[in-house]
PDB file of C-alpha atoms in Angstrom:
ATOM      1  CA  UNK Y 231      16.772  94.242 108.464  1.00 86.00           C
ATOM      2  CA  UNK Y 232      13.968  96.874 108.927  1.00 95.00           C
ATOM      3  CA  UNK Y 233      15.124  99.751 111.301  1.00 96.00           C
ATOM      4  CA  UNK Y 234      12.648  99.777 114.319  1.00 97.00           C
ATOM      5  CA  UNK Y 235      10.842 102.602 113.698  1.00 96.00           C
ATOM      6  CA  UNK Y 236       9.212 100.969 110.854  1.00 97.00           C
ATOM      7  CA  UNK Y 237       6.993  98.485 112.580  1.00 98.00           C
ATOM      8  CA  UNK Y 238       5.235 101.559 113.586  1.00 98.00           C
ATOM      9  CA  UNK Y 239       3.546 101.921 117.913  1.00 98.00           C
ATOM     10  CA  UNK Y 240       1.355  98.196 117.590  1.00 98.00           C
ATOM     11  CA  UNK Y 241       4.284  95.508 117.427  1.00 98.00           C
ATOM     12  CA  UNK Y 242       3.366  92.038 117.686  1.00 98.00           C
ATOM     13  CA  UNK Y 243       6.021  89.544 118.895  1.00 98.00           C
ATOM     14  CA  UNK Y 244       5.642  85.752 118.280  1.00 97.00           C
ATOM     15  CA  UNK Y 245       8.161  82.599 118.741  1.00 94.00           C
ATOM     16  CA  UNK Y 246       8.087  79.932 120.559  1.00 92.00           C
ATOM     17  CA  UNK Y 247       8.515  79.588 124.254  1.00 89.00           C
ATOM     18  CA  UNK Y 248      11.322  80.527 125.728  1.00 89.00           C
ATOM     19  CA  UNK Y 249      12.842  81.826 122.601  1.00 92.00           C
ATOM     20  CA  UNK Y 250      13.575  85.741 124.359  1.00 91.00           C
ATOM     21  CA  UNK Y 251      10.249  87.258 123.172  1.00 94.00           C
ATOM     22  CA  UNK Y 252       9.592  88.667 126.487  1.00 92.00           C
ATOM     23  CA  UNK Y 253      12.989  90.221 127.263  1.00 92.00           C
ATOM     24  CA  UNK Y 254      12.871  91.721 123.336  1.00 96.00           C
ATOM     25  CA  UNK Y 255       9.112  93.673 124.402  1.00 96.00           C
ATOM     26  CA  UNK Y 256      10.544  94.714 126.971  1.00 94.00           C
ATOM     27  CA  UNK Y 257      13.645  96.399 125.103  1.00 95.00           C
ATOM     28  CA  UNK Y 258      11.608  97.497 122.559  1.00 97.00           C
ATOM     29  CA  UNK Y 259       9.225  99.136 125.444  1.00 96.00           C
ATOM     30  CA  UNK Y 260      12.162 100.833 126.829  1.00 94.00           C
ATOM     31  CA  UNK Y 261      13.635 102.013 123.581  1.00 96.00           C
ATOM     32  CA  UNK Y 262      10.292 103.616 122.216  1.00 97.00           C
ATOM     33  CA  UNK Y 263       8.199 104.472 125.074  1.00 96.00           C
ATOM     34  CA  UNK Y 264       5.569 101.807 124.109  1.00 97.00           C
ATOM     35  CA  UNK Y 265       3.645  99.610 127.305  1.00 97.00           C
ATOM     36  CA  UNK Y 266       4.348  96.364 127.247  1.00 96.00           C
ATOM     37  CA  UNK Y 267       1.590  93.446 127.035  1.00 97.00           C
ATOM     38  CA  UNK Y 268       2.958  89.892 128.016  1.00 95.00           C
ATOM     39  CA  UNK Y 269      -0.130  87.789 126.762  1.00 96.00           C
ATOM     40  CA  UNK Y 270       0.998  85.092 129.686  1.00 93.00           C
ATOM     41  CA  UNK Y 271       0.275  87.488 132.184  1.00 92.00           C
ATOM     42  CA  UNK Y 272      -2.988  87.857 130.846  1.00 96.00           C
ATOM     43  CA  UNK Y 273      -3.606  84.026 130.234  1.00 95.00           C
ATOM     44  CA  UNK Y 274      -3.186  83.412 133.607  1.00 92.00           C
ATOM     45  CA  UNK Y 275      -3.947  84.242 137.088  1.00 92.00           C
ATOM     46  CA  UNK Y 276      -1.389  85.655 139.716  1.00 89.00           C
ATOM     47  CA  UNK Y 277      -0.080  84.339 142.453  1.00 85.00           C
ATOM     48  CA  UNK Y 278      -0.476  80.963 141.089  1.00 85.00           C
ATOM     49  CA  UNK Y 279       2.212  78.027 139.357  1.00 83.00           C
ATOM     50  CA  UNK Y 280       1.042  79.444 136.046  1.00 83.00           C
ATOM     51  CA  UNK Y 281      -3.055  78.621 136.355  1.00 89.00           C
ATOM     52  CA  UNK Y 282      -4.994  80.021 133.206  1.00 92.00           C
ATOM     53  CA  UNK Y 283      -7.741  81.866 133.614  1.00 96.00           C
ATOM     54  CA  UNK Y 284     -11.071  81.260 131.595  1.00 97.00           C
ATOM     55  CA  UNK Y 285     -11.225  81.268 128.283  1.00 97.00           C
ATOM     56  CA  UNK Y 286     -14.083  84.355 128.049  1.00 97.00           C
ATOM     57  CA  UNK Y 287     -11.717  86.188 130.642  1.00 97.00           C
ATOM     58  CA  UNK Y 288      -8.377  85.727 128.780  1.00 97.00           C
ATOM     59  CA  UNK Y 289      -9.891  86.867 125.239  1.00 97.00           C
ATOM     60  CA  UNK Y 290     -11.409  89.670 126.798  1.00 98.00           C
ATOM     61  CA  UNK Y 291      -8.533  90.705 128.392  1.00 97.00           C
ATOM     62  CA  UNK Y 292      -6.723  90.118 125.430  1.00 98.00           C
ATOM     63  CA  UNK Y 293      -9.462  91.907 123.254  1.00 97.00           C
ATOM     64  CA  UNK Y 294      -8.851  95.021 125.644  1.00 97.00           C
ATOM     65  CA  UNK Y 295      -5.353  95.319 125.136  1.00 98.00           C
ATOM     66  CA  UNK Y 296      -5.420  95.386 121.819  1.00 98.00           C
ATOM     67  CA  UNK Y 297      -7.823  98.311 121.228  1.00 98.00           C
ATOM     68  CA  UNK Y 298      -4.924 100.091 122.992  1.00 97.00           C
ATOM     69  CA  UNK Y 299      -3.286 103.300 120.528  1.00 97.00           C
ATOM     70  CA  UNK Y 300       0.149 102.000 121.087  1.00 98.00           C
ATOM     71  CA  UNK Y 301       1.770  98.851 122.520  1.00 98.00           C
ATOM     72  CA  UNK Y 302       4.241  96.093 122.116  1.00 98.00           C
ATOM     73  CA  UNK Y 303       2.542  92.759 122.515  1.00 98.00           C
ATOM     74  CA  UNK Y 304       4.657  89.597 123.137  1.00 97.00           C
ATOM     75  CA  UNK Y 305       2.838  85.883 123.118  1.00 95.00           C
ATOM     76  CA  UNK Y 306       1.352  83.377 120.334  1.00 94.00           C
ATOM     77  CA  UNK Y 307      -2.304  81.875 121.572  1.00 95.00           C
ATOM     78  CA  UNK Y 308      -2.666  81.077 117.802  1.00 93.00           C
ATOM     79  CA  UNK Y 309      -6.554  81.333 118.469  1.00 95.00           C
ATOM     80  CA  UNK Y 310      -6.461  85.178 119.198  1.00 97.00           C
ATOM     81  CA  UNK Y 311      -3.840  85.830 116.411  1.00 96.00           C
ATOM     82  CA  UNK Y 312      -5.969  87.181 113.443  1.00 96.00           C
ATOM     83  CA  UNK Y 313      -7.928  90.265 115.730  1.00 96.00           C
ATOM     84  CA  UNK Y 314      -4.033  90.967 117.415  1.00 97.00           C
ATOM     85  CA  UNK Y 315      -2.609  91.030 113.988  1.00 98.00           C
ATOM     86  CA  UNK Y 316      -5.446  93.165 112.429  1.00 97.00           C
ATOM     87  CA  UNK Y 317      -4.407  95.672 115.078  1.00 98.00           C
ATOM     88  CA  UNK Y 318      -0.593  95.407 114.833  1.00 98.00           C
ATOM     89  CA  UNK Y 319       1.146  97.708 112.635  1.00 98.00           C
ATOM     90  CA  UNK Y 320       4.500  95.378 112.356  1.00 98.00           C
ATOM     91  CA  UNK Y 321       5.706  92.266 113.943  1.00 98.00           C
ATOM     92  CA  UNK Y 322       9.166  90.314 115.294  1.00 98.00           C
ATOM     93  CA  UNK Y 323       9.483  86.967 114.907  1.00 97.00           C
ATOM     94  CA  UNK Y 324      12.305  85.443 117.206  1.00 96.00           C
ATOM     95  CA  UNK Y 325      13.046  81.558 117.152  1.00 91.00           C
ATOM     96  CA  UNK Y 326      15.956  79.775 118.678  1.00 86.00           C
ATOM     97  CA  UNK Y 327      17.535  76.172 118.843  1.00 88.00           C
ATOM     98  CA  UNK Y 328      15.110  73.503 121.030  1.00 89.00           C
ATOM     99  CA  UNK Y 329      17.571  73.011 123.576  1.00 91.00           C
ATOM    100  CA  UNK Y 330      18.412  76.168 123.989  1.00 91.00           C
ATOM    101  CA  UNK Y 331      14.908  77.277 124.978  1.00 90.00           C
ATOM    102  CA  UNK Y 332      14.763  74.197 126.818  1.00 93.00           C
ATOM    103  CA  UNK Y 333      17.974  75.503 129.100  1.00 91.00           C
ATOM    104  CA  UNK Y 334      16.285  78.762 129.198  1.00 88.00           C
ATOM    105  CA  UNK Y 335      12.988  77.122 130.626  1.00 88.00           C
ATOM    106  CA  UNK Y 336      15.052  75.224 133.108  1.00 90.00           C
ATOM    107  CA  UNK Y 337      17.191  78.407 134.227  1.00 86.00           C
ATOM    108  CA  UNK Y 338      14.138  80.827 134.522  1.00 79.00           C
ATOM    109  CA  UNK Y 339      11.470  78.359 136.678  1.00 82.00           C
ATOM    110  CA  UNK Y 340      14.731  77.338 138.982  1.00 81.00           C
ATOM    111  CA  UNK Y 341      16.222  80.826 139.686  1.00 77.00           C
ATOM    112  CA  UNK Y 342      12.405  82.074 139.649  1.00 64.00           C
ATOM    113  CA  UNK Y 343      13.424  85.820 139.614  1.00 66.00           C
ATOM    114  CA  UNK Y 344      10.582  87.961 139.935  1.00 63.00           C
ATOM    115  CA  UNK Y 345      12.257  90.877 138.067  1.00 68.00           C
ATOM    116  CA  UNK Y 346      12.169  88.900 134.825  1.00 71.00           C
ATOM    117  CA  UNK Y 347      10.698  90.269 131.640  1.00 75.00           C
ATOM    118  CA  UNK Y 348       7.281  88.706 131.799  1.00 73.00           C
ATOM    119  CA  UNK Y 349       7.230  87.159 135.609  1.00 69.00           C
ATOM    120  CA  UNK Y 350       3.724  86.046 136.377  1.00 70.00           C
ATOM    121  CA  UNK Y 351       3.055  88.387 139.516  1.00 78.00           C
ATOM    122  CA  UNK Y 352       4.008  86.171 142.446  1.00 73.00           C
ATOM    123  CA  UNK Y 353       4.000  83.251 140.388  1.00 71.00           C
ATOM    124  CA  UNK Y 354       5.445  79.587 142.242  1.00 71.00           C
ATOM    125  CA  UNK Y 355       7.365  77.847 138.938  1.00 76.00           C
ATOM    126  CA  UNK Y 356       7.654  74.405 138.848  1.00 80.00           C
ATOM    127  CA  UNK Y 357       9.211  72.143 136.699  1.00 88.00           C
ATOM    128  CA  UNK Y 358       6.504  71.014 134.422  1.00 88.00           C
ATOM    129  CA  UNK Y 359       6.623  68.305 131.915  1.00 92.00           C
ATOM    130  CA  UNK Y 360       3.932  69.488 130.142  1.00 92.00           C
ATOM    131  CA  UNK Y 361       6.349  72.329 129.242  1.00 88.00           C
ATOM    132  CA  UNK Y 362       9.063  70.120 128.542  1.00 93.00           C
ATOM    133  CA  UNK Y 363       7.311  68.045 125.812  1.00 94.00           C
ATOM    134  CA  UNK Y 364       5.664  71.609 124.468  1.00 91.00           C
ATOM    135  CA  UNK Y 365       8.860  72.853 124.132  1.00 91.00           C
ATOM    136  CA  UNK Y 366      11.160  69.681 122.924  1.00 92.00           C
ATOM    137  CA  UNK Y 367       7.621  68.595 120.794  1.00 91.00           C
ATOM    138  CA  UNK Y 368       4.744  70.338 120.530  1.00 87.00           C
ATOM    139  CA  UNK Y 369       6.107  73.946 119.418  1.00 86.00           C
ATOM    140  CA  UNK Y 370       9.359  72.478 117.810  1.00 80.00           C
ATOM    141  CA  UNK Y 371       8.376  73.914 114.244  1.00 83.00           C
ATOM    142  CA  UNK Y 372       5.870  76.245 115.199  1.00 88.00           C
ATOM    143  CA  UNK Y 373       8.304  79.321 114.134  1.00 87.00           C
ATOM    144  CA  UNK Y 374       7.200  77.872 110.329  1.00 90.00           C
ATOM    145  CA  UNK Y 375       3.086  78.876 111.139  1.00 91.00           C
ATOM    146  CA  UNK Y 376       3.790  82.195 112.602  1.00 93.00           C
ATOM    147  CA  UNK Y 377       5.790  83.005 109.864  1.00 94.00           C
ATOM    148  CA  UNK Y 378       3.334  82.187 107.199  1.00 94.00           C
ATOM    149  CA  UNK Y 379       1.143  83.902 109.130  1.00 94.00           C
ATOM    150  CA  UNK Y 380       2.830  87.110 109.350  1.00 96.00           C
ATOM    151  CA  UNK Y 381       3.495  87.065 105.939  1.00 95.00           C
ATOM    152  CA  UNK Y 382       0.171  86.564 105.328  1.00 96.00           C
ATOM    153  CA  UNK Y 383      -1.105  89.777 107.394  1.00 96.00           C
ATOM    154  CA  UNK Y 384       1.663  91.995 105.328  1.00 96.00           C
ATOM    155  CA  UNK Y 385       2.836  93.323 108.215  1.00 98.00           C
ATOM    156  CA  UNK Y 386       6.565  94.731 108.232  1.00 98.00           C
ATOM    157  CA  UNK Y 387       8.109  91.870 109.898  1.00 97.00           C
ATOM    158  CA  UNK Y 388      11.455  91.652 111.130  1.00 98.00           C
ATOM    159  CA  UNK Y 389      12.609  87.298 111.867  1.00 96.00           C
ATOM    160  CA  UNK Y 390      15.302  86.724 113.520  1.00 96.00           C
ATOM    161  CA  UNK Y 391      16.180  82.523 113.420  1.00 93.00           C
ATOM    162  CA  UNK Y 392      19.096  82.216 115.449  1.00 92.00           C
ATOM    163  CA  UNK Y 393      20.317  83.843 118.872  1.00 90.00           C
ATOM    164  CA  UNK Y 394      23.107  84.937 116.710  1.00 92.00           C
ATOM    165  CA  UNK Y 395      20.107  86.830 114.627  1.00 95.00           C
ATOM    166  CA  UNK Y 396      18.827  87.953 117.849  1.00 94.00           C
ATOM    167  CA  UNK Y 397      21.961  89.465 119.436  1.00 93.00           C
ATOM    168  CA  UNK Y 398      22.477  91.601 116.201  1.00 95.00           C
ATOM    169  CA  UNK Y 399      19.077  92.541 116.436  1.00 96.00           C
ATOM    170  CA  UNK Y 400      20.015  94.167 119.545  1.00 95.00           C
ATOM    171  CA  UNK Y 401      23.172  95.954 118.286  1.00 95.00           C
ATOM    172  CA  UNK Y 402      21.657  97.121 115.293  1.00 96.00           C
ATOM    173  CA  UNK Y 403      18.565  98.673 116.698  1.00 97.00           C
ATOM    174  CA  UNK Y 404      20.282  99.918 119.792  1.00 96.00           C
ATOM    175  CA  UNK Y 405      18.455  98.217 122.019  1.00 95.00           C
ATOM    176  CA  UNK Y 406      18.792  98.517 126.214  1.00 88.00           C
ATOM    177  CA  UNK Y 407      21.336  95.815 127.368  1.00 74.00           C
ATOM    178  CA  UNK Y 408      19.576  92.159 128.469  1.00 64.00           C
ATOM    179  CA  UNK Y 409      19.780  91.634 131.873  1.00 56.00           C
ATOM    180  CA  UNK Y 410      22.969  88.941 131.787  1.00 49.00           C
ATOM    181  CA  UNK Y 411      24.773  90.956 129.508  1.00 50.00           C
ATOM    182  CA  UNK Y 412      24.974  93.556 132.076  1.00 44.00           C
ATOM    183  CA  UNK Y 413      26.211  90.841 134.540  1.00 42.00           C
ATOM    184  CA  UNK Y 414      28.838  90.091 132.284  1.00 41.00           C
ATOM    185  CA  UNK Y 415      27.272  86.213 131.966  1.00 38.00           C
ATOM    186  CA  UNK Y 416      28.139  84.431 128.822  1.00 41.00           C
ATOM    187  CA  UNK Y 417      24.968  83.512 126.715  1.00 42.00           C
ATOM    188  CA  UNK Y 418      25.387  81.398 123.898  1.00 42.00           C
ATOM    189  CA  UNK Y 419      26.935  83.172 121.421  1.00 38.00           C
TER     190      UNK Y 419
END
């Protein structure tokens, strides 16, 4: 595995939803000083059960962040990719078992905690089954694009395919403790 420090102050993190990527940026923000972008935040409008904004608004929103000197940047929106990664100067790709981002979908929208890593700003969740099927369906294999992609960019990248992967990520890098950790909750091992 790289060590951190390697995937230099414009890291890119991609996987599918619900797969930890916005807990990691935030880690990763804490551990090296770096803001952190969540690309859904930007995608959509607060105060709202997730409604996107415009297409022209989100891309130049998105086009804005990116011209930033340092950042960690967590979200896919395959259609922005190539100018994000042309920016980035390393990448983390995190994927996990289907049903376990489908539990993880289920816990976050019910408990709705506005402290999560991120929260849409006074966001209403709602079960969605548009979600469901993007998550069960529509994204099942799309840890297999983003790969190729990064590989593709030459980027450092650091993948991590398992939440076993992901957990040693966290020990080996030294990372600030996850929220349920800190509880003392079990997570899948």
């Amino acid at each position: 595995m790289l060590p951190l420090h390697s995937l230099g102050e414009r890291i890119v993190v991609l996987g599918p939803s619900n797969a930890g990527k916005s807990t990691l940026a935030v880690a990763v923000s804490k551990k090296l000083g770096l803001p952190a972008v969540h690309l859904d935040q930007l995608q959509h409008l607060p105060q709202t059960d997730w409604q996107a904004r415009t297409e022209a608004e989100f891309a130049a929103l998105h086009d804005a962040a990116i011209l930033g000197d340092r950042w960690i940047m967590e979200g896919n929106y395959s259609r922005l990719m190539p100018q994000r990664l042309a920016r980035a100067t390393g990448a983390i790709l995190i994927t996990s078992n289907h049903w376990l981002r489908l539990s993880r979908y289920f816990k976050r929208t019910l408990i709705n905690r506005s402290g999560r890593a991120g929260h849409l700003e006074g966001a209403k969740d709602s079960i969605k089954w548009e979600m469901i099927y993007w998550i069960l369906v529509k994204t099942r294999n799309s840890d297999v694009k983003y790969s190729k992609a990064l590989h593709e960019s030459g980027l450092p990248t650091v993948e991590c395919h398992t939440a076993a992967a992901l957990n040693n990520l966290y020990k080996v890098w030294d990372l600030p403790a996850r929220p349920w950790e800190t509880a003392n909750i079990a997570i899948e091992p």
